[in-house]
Structure formats: structure tokens, C-alpha cells
mmCIF file of C-alpha atoms in Angstrom:
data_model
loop_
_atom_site.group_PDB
_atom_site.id
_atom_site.type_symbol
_atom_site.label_atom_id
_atom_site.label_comp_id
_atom_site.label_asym_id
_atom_site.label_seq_id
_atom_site.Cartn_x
_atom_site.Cartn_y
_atom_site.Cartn_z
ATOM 1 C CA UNK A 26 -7.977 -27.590 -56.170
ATOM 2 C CA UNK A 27 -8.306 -24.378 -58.231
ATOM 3 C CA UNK A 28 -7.081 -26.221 -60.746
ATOM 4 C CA UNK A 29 -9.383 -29.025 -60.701
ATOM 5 C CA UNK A 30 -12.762 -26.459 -60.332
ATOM 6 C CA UNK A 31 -11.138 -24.227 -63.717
ATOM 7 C CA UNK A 32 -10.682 -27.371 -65.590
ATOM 8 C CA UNK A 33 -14.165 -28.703 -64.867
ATOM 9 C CA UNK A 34 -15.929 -25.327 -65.256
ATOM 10 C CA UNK A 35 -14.230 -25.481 -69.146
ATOM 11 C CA UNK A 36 -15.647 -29.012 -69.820
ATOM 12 C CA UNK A 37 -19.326 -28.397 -69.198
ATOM 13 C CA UNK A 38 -18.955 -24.203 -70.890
ATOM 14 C CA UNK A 39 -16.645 -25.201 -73.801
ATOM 15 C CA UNK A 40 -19.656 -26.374 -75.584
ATOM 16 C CA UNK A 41 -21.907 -22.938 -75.040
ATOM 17 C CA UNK A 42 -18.961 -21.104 -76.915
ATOM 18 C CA UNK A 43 -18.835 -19.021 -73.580
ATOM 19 C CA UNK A 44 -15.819 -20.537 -71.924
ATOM 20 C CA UNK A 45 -13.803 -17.489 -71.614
ATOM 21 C CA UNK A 46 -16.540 -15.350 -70.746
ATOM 22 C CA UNK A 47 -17.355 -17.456 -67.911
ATOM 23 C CA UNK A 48 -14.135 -17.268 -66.426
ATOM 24 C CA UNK A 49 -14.089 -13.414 -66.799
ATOM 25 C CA UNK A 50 -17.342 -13.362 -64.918
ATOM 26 C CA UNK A 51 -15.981 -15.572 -62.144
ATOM 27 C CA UNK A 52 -13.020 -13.805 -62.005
ATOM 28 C CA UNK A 53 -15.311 -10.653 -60.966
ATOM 29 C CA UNK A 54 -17.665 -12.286 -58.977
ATOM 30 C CA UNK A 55 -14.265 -13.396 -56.982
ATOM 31 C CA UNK A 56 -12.459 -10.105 -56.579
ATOM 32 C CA UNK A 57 -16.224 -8.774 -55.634
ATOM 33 C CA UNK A 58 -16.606 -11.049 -52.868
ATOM 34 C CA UNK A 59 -13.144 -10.717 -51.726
ATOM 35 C CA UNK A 60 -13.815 -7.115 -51.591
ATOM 36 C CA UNK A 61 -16.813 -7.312 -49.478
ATOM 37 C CA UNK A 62 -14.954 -9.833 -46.927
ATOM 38 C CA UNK A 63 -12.203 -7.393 -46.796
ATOM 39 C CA UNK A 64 -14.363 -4.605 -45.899
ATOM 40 C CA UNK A 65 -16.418 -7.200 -43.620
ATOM 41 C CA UNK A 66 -13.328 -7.893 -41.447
ATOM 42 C CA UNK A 67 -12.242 -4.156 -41.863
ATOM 43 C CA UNK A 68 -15.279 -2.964 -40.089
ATOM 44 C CA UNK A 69 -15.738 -6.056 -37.608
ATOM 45 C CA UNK A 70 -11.848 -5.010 -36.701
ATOM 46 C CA UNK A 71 -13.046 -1.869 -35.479
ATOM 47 C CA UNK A 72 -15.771 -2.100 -33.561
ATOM 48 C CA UNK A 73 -13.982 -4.529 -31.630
ATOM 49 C CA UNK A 74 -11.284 -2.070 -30.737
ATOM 50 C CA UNK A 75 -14.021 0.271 -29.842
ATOM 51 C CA UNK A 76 -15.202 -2.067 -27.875
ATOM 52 C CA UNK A 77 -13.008 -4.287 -25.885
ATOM 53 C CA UNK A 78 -9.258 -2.267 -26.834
ATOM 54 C CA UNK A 79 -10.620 1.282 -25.505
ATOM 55 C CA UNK A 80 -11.431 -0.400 -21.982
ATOM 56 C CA UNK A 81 -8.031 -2.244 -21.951
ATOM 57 C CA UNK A 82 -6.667 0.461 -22.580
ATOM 58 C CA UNK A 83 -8.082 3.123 -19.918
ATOM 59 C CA UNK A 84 -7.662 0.459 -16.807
ATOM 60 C CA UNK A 85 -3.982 -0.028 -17.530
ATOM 61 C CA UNK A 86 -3.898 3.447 -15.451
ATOM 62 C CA UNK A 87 -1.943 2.868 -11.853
ATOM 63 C CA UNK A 88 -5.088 3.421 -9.805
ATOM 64 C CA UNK A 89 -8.288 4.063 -11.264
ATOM 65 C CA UNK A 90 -10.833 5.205 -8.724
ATOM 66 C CA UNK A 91 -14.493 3.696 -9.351
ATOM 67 C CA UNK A 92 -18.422 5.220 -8.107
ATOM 68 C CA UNK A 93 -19.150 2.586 -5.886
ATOM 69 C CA UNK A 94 -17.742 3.594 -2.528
ATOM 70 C CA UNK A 95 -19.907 0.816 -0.609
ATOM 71 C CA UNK A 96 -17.134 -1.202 0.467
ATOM 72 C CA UNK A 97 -15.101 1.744 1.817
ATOM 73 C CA UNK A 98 -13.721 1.773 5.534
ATOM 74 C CA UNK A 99 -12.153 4.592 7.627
ATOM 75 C CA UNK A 100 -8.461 3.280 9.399
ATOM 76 C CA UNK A 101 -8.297 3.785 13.439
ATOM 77 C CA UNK A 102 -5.738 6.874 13.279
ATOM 78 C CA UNK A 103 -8.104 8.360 10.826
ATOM 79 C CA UNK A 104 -11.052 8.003 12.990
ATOM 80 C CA UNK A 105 -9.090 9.347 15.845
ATOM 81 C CA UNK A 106 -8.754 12.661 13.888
ATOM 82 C CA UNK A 107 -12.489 12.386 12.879
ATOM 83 C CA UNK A 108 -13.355 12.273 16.568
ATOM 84 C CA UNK A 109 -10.427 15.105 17.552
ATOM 85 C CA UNK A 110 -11.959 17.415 14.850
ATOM 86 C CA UNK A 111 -15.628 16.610 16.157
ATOM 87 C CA UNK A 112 -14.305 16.961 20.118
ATOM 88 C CA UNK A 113 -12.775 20.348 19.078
ATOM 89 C CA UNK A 114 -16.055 21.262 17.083
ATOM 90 C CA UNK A 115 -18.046 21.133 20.573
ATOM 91 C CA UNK A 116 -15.582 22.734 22.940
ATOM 92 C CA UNK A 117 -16.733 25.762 20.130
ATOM 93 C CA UNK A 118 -20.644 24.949 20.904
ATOM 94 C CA UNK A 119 -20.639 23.521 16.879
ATOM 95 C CA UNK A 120 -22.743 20.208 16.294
ATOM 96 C CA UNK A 121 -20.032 17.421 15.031
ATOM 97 C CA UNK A 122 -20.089 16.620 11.240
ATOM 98 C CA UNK A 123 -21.646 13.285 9.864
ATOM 99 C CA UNK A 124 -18.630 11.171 8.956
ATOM 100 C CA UNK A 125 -19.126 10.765 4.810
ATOM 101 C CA UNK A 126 -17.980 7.383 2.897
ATOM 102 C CA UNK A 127 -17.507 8.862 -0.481
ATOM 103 C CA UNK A 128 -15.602 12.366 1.133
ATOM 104 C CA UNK A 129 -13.253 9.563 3.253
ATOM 105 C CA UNK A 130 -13.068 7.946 -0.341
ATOM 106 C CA UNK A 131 -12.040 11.091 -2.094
ATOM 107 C CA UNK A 132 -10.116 11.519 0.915
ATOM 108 C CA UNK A 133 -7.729 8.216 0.629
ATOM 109 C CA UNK A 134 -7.188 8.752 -3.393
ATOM 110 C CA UNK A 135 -5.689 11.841 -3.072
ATOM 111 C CA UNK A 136 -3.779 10.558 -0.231
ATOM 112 C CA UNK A 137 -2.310 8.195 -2.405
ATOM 113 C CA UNK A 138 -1.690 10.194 -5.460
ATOM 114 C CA UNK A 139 0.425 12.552 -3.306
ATOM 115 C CA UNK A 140 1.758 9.784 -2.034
ATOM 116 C CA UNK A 141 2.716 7.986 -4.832
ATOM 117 C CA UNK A 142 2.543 10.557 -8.019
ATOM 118 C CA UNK A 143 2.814 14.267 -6.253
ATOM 119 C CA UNK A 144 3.931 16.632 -8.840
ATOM 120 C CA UNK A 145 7.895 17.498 -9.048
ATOM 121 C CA UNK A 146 7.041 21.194 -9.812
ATOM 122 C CA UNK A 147 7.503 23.400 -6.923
ATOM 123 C CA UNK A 148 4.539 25.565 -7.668
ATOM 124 C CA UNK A 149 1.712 22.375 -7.536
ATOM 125 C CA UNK A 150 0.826 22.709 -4.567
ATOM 126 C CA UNK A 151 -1.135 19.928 -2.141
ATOM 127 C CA UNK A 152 -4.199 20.268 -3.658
ATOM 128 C CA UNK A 153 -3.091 19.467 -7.147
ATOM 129 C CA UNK A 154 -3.854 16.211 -8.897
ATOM 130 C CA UNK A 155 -1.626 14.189 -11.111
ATOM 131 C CA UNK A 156 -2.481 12.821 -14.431
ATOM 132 C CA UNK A 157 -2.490 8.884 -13.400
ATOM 133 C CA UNK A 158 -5.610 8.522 -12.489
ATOM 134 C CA UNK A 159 -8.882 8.663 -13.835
ATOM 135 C CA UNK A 160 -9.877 12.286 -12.575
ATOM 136 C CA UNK A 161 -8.700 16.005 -14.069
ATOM 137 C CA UNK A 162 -5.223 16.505 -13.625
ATOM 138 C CA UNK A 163 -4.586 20.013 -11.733
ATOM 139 C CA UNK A 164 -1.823 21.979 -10.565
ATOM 140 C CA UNK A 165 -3.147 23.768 -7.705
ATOM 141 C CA UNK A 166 -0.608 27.145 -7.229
ATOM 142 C CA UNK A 167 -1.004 29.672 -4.921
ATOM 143 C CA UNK A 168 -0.733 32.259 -7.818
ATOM 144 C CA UNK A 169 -3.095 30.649 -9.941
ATOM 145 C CA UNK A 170 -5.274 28.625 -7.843
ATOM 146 C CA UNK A 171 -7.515 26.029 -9.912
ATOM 147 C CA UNK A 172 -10.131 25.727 -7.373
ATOM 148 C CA UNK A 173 -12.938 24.323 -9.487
ATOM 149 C CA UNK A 174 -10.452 21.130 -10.143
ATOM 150 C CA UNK A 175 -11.032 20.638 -6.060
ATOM 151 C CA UNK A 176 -14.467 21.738 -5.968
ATOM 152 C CA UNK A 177 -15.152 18.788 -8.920
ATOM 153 C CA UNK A 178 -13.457 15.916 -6.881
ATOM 154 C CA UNK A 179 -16.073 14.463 -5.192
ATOM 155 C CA UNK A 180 -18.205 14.695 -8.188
ATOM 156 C CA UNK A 181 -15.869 12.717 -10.312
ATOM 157 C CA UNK A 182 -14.887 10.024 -7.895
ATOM 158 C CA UNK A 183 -18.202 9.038 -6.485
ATOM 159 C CA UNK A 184 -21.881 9.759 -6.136
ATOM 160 C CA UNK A 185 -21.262 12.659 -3.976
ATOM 161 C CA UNK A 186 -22.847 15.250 -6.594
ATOM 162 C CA UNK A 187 -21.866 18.436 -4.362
ATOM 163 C CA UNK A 188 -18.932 20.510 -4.528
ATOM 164 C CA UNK A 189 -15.764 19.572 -1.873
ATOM 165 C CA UNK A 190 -13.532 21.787 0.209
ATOM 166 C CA UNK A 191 -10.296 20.359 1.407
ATOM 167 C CA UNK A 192 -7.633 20.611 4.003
ATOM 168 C CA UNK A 193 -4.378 19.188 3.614
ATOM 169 C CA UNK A 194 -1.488 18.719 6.542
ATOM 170 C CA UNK A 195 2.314 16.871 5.680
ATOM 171 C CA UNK A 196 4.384 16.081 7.569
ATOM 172 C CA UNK A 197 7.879 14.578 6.774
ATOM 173 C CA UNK A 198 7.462 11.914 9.912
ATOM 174 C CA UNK A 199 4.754 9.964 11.321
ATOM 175 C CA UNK A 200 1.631 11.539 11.553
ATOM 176 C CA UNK A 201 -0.364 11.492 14.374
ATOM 177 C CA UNK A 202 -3.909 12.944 14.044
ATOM 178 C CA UNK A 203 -3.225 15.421 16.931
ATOM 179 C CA UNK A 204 -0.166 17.146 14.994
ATOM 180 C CA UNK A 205 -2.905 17.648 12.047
ATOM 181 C CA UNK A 206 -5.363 19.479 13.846
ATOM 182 C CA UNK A 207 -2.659 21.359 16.287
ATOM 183 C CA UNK A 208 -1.536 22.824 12.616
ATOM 184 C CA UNK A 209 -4.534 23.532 11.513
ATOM 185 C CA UNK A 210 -5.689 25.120 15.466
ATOM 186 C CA UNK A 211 -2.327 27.317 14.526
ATOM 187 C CA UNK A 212 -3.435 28.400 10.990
ATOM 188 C CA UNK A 213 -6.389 31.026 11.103
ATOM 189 C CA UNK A 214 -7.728 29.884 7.521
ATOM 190 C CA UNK A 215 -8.174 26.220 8.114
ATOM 191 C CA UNK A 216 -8.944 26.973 11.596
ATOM 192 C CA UNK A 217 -11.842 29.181 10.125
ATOM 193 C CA UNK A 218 -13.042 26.078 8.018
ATOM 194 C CA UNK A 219 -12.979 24.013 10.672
ATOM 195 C CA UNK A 220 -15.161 26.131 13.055
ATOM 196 C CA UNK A 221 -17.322 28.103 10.301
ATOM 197 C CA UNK A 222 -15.846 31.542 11.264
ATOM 198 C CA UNK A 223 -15.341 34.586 9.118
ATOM 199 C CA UNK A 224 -15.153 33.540 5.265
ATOM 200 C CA UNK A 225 -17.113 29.918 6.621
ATOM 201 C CA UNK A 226 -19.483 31.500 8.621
ATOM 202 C CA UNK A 227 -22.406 30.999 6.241
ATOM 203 C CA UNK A 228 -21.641 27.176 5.493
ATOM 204 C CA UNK A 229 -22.919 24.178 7.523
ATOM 205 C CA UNK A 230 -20.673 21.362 7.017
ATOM 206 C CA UNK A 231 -23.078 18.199 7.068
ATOM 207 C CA UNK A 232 -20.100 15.712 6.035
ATOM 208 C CA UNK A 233 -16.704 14.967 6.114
ATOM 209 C CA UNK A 234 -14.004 12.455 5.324
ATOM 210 C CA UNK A 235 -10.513 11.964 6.735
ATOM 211 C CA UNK A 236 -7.539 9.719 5.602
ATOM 212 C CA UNK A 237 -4.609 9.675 7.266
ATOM 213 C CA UNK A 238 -1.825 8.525 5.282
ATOM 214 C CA UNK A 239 2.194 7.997 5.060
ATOM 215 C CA UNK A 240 3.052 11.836 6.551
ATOM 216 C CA UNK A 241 -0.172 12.843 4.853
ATOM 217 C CA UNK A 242 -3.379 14.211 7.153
ATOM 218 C CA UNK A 243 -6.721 14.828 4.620
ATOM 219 C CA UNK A 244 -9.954 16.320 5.485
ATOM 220 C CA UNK A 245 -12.870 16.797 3.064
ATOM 221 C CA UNK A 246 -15.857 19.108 3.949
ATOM 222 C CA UNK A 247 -19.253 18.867 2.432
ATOM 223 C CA UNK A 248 -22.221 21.138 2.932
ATOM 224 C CA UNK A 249 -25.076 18.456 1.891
ATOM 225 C CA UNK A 250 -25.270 15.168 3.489
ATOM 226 C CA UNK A 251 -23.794 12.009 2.138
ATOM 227 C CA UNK A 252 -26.548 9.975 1.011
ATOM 228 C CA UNK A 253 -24.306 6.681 1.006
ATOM 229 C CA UNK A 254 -24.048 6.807 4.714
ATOM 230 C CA UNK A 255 -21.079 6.486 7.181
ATOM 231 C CA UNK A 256 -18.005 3.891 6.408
ATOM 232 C CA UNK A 257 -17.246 1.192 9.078
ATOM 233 C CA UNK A 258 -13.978 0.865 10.814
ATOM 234 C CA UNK A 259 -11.280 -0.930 8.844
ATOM 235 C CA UNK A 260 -11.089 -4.783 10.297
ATOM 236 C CA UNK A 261 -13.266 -3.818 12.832
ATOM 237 C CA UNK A 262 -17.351 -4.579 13.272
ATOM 238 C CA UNK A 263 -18.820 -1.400 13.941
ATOM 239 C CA UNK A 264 -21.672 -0.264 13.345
ATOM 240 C CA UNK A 265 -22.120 3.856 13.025
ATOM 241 C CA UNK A 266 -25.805 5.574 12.178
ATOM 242 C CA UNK A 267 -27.171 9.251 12.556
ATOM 243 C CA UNK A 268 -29.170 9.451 15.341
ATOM 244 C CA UNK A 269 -31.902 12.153 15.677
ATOM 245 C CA UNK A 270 -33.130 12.415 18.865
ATOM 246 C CA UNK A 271 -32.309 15.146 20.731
ATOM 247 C CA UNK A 272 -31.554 13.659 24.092
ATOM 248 C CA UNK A 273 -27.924 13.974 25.686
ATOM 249 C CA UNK A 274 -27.957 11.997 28.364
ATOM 250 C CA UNK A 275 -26.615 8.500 28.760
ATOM 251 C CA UNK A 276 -29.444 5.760 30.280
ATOM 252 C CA UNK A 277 -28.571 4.462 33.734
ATOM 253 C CA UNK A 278 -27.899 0.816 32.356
ATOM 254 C CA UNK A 279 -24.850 -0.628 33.947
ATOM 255 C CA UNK A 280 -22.628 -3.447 32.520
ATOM 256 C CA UNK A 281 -23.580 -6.577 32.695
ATOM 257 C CA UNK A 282 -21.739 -9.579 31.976
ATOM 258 C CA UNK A 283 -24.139 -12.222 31.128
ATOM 259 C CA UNK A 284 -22.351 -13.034 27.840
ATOM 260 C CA UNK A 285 -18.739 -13.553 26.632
ATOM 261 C CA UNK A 286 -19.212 -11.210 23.806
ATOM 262 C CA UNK A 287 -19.541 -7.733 24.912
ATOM 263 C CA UNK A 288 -20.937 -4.616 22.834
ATOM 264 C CA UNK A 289 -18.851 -1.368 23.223
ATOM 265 C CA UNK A 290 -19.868 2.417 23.005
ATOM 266 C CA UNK A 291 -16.845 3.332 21.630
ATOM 267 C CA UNK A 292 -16.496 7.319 21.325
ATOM 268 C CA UNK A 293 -12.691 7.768 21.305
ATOM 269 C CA UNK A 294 -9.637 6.601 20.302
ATOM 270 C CA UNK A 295 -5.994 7.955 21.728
ATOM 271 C CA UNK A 296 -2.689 7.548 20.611
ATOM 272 C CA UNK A 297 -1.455 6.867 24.088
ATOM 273 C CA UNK A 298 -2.480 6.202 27.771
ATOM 274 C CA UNK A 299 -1.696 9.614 28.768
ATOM 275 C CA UNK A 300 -4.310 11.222 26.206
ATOM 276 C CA UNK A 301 -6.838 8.499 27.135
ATOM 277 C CA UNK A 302 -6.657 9.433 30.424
ATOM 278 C CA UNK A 303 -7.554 13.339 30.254
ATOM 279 C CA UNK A 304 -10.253 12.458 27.936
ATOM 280 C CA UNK A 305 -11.976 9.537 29.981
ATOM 281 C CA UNK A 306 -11.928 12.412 32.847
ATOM 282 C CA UNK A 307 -13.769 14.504 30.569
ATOM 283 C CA UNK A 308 -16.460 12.017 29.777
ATOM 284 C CA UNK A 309 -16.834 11.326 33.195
ATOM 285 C CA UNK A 310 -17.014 14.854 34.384
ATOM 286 C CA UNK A 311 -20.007 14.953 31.431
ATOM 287 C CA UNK A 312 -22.229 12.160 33.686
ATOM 288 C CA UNK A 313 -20.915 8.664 32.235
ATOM 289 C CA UNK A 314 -19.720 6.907 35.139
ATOM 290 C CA UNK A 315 -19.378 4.004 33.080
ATOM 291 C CA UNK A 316 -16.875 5.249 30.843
ATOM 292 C CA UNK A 317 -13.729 3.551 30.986
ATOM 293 C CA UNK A 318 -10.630 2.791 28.934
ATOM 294 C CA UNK A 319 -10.574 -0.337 26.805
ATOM 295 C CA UNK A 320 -7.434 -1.661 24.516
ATOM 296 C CA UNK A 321 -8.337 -4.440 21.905
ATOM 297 C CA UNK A 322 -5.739 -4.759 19.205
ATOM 298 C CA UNK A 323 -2.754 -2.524 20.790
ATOM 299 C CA UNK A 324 -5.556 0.568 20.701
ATOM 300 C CA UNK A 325 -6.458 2.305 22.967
ATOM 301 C CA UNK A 326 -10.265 3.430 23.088
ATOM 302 C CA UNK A 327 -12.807 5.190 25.496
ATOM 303 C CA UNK A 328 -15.747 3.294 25.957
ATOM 304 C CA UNK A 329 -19.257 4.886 27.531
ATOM 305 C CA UNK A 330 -20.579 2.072 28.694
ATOM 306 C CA UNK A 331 -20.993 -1.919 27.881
ATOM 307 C CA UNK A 332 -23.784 -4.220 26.717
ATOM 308 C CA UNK A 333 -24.118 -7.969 26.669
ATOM 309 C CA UNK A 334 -26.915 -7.688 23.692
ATOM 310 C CA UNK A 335 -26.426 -5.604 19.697
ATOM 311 C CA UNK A 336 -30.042 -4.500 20.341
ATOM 312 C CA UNK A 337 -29.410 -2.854 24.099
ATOM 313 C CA UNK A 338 -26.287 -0.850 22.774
ATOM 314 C CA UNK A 339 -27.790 0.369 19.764
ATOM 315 C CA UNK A 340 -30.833 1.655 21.820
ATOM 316 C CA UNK A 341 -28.201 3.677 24.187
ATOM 317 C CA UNK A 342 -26.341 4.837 21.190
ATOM 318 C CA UNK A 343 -29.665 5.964 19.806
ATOM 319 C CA UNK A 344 -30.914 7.853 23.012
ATOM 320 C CA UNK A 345 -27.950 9.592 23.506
ATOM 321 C CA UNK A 346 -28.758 12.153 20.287
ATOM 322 C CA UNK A 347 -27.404 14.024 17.407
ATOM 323 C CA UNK A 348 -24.741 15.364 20.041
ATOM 324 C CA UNK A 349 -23.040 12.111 20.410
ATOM 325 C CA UNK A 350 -23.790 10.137 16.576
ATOM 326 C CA UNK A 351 -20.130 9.957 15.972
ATOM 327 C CA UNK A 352 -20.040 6.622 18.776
ATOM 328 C CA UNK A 353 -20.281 3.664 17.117
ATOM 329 C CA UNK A 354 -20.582 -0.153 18.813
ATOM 330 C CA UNK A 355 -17.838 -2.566 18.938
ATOM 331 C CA UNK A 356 -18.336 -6.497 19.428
ATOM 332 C CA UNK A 357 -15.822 -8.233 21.272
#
């Protein structure tokens, strides 16, 4: 073909006298174009690595944590050491602490990243961070103590904009949420945190969030509320909102059992029978003679009272105050 267009260029120039000159000027006008593709496809090249290869590139990470914590749920042996902390909270005359979706977030990636990435260096201690995720990598010491990489957590991983304080509990065994908060009973500092004494005694914790995870017990403290509410219970339908009013005393509804689906004030769950026991004595000795024990699933769970109707459970959920807005309503 190039052959063809040179040879037909020549017949209609060879009679100008400019033949050769033509071809010089074509030969320019070629390389100039080629040059301006080259730079064309140069440039188009880069923007689309900019573009799409960057992003490839930064979710290849083995977890990558994202802002929206809307979907996020808090497991049952989790919630059991919500409601231990909460329990332990008012045998101390404290108010319990608003359970927080993005702190149980922050909670369950760092759970994880011990889990799965904890440093090798003796000195990182449990509040350090590894570098596999998108958050700052720490090594949290005990001689050189990066607290502002803790602080920063919640800040990075959701929309929690205020700083975080954490306690951390392993054990190298199952964990169950009472051998967390028995440690942290026997150690004054976290015990401190826990009950706002001493160094804590000028904080007001108004959230929290829990995970508890392969050996691993987590507890994040907050001292603004969570503006993205409360999490549900993992695989369960409950439904958990602050309640403001300030009474503390249960109406004098009793069950009925109009309906096959039943509507549960649900403000414990025990490990086993035994625990369930002591504690549905203490809720009765409190004025809820309709407190009883309930097991769905293999759990075991204290129950307040019972409601054949959403709406009539929510009300008693709502009258019984600020005291009591860690129950939250089961349907079954």
C-alpha cells in the first residue's frame, strides 16, 4: 500500500518539478504525527494507571476496613460481655454505656489483625497494629507507647470522629466474656477505666464496642456518643434504641399468648444454666416477676417479660428508662 500511495503521489508532483520536496514534506508531516500519537497514548497510559491501577492496587490488601459501618452486628458472646460490663457498671451506681456500631467495628478489625497478622516482635504489644490493612501501622511498647496510633483508630476506620481508648484481654483458650472482665476486675488500671476511678474519673464514657474473638476479648471506650446508633445482634432480629425516660420500673403487663410469634425483652445472656439462674434471681429480686429464662438457638437468655405485639414491647422497653436501654426485643 505504501507503495502504491508514493508511486501515485510522484505521478501527479513529477510535473510541478517538486517531487522530492513533496516527499520530504510528507516524510515530516509523518514523523510529526507519529510523534503526537506517541505522546497521545503516552499520556492516555497514565492517567489510566492513576486511575483504575492505583485502586487495584490498594484493595489487593488482606482486609481493608471501609466508613460505612451500617451493616455491622455485635455476636451473642460479645453482647454477653457488653451486658456483664454494663451489670458490673451498676452494682458501682454508674449509668451503662450506649453500645456503639463503629467502636464494635473498630473493635472486630483489630480482633482480626491480632488474630491473623499480630506482630512477631516481643515488644508490640496488644495494642499495636500491623501494616496489612488500610490504617497506621503501630507498635504499641510499653517503653515507648504510641498512644496517638490508638487514640486515631476510630477516626480512620469509620465516622466515629472522636478519639478511642481500648482494653485488650487474651487468652490462649476459649474465651468466655466472664474471664475478660474477671481480668480486668483483677487489674486496677483497666478496672479504673471501666468504672471512671482515679486517672478516669473526669471521663464519661457515652459508647462502647466489644468483639470477642478466637482467645481475643476487645473493648473500645468513647466519651461522645455514636451518632450511627447501636448494631443489631448477629442472625438475630433485634431491635436496640436509647431510651430517655427516666422511669425504672417495669409496667404490670403480663404475657399473653394470643399469637404464635412472641416479642422478648431480652436483657441477658449466660454462658450456662448455672449463671442464668443467679442472675434471673436478681432481676426478680429488682420487681420483674415476669422474668424468666428462655433458650432459642442453644443460648441461653433472661427475658423481662413477653409480648404478643412489636408495638407493646417496644413501649415496655421504652418505659423502663435510660437505666435499662441496653434490652433489646427478640421475635420468635
Amino acid at each position: 500500500m505504501k507503495c502504491n500511495s508514493l508511486h501515485d503521489e510522484s505521478r501527479v508532483d513529477s510535473n510541478s518539478g517538486n517531487f522530492y520536496q513533496k516527499i520530504k514534506y510528507k516524510k515530516i508531516w509523518n514523523n510529526t504525527m507519529f510523534d503526537i500519537l506517541a505522546m497521545i497514548r503516552v499520556h492516555y497510559l497514565l492517567v489510566f494507571s492513576l486511575v483504575f491501577l492505583q485502586p487495584l492496587a490498594v484493595h489487593s490488601q488482606v482486609m481493608v476496613p471501609v466508613k460505612n459501618t451500617s451493616g455491622v452486628c455485635i455476636d451473642d458472646l460479645s453482647y454477653q460481655l457488653y451486658l456483664l460490663i454494663n451489670d458490673y457498671r451498676n452494682s458501682h451506681d454508674l449509668p451503662g454505656i450506649p453500645l456503639s456500631g463503629s467502636l464494635c467495628y473498630v473493635a472486630q478489625v483489630h480482633a482480626k489483625d491480632l488474630v491473623f497478622n499480630r506482630m512477631k516482635n516481643k515488644e508490640c504489644g496488644l495494642h499495636s497494629w500491623s501494616d496489612r490493612g488500610r490504617w497506621s501501622p503501630c507498635c504499641f511498647s510499653s517503653r515507648d507507647p504510641d498512644y496517638l496510633c490508638m487514640w486515631n483508630k476510630p477516626k480512620e476506620l469509620t465516622s466515629y470522629r472522636f478519639r478511642g481508648h481500648e482494653i485488650i484481654y487474651w487468652q490462649n483458650d476459649r474465651m468466655e466474656p466472664m474471664d475478660a472482665l474477671t481480668q480486668w476486675k483483677n487489674q486496677p488500671q483497666s478496672d479504673d477505666m471501666v468504672l471512671n476511678r482515679n486517672m478516669w474519673s473526669k471521663k464519661m464514657w457515652k459508647a462502647v464496642g466489644i468483639a470477642v474473638y478466637e482467645g481475643y476479648a476487645i473493648v473500645w471506650l468513647g466519651e461522645e456518643p455514636d451518632m450511627k446508633g447501636e448494631p443489631e445482634l448477629c442472625n438475630e432480629q433485634a431491635v436496640s434504641q436509647p431510651d430517655s425516660s427516666a422511669r425504672k420500673t417495669i409496667t404490670g403487663d403480663e404475657p399473653s399468648y394470643l399469637s404464635d410469634v412472641r416479642y422478648y425483652l431480652i436483657v441477658a445472656s449466660l454462658s450456662t444454666m448455672e449463671k442464668a439462674n443467679l442472675v434471673l434471681l436478681e432481676y426478680q429480686q429488682k420487681g420483674f416477676s415476669s422474668a424468666r429464662i428462655v433458650t432459642f438457638d442453644n443460648k441461653i437468655r433472661i427475658s423481662l417479660n413477653d409480648f404478643d405485639t412489636y408495638a407493646r414491647a417496644k413501649k415496655v422497653k421504652t418505659d423502663l428508662g435510660a437505666e435499662y436501654q441496653h434490652v433489646w426485643i427478640l421475635e420468635r
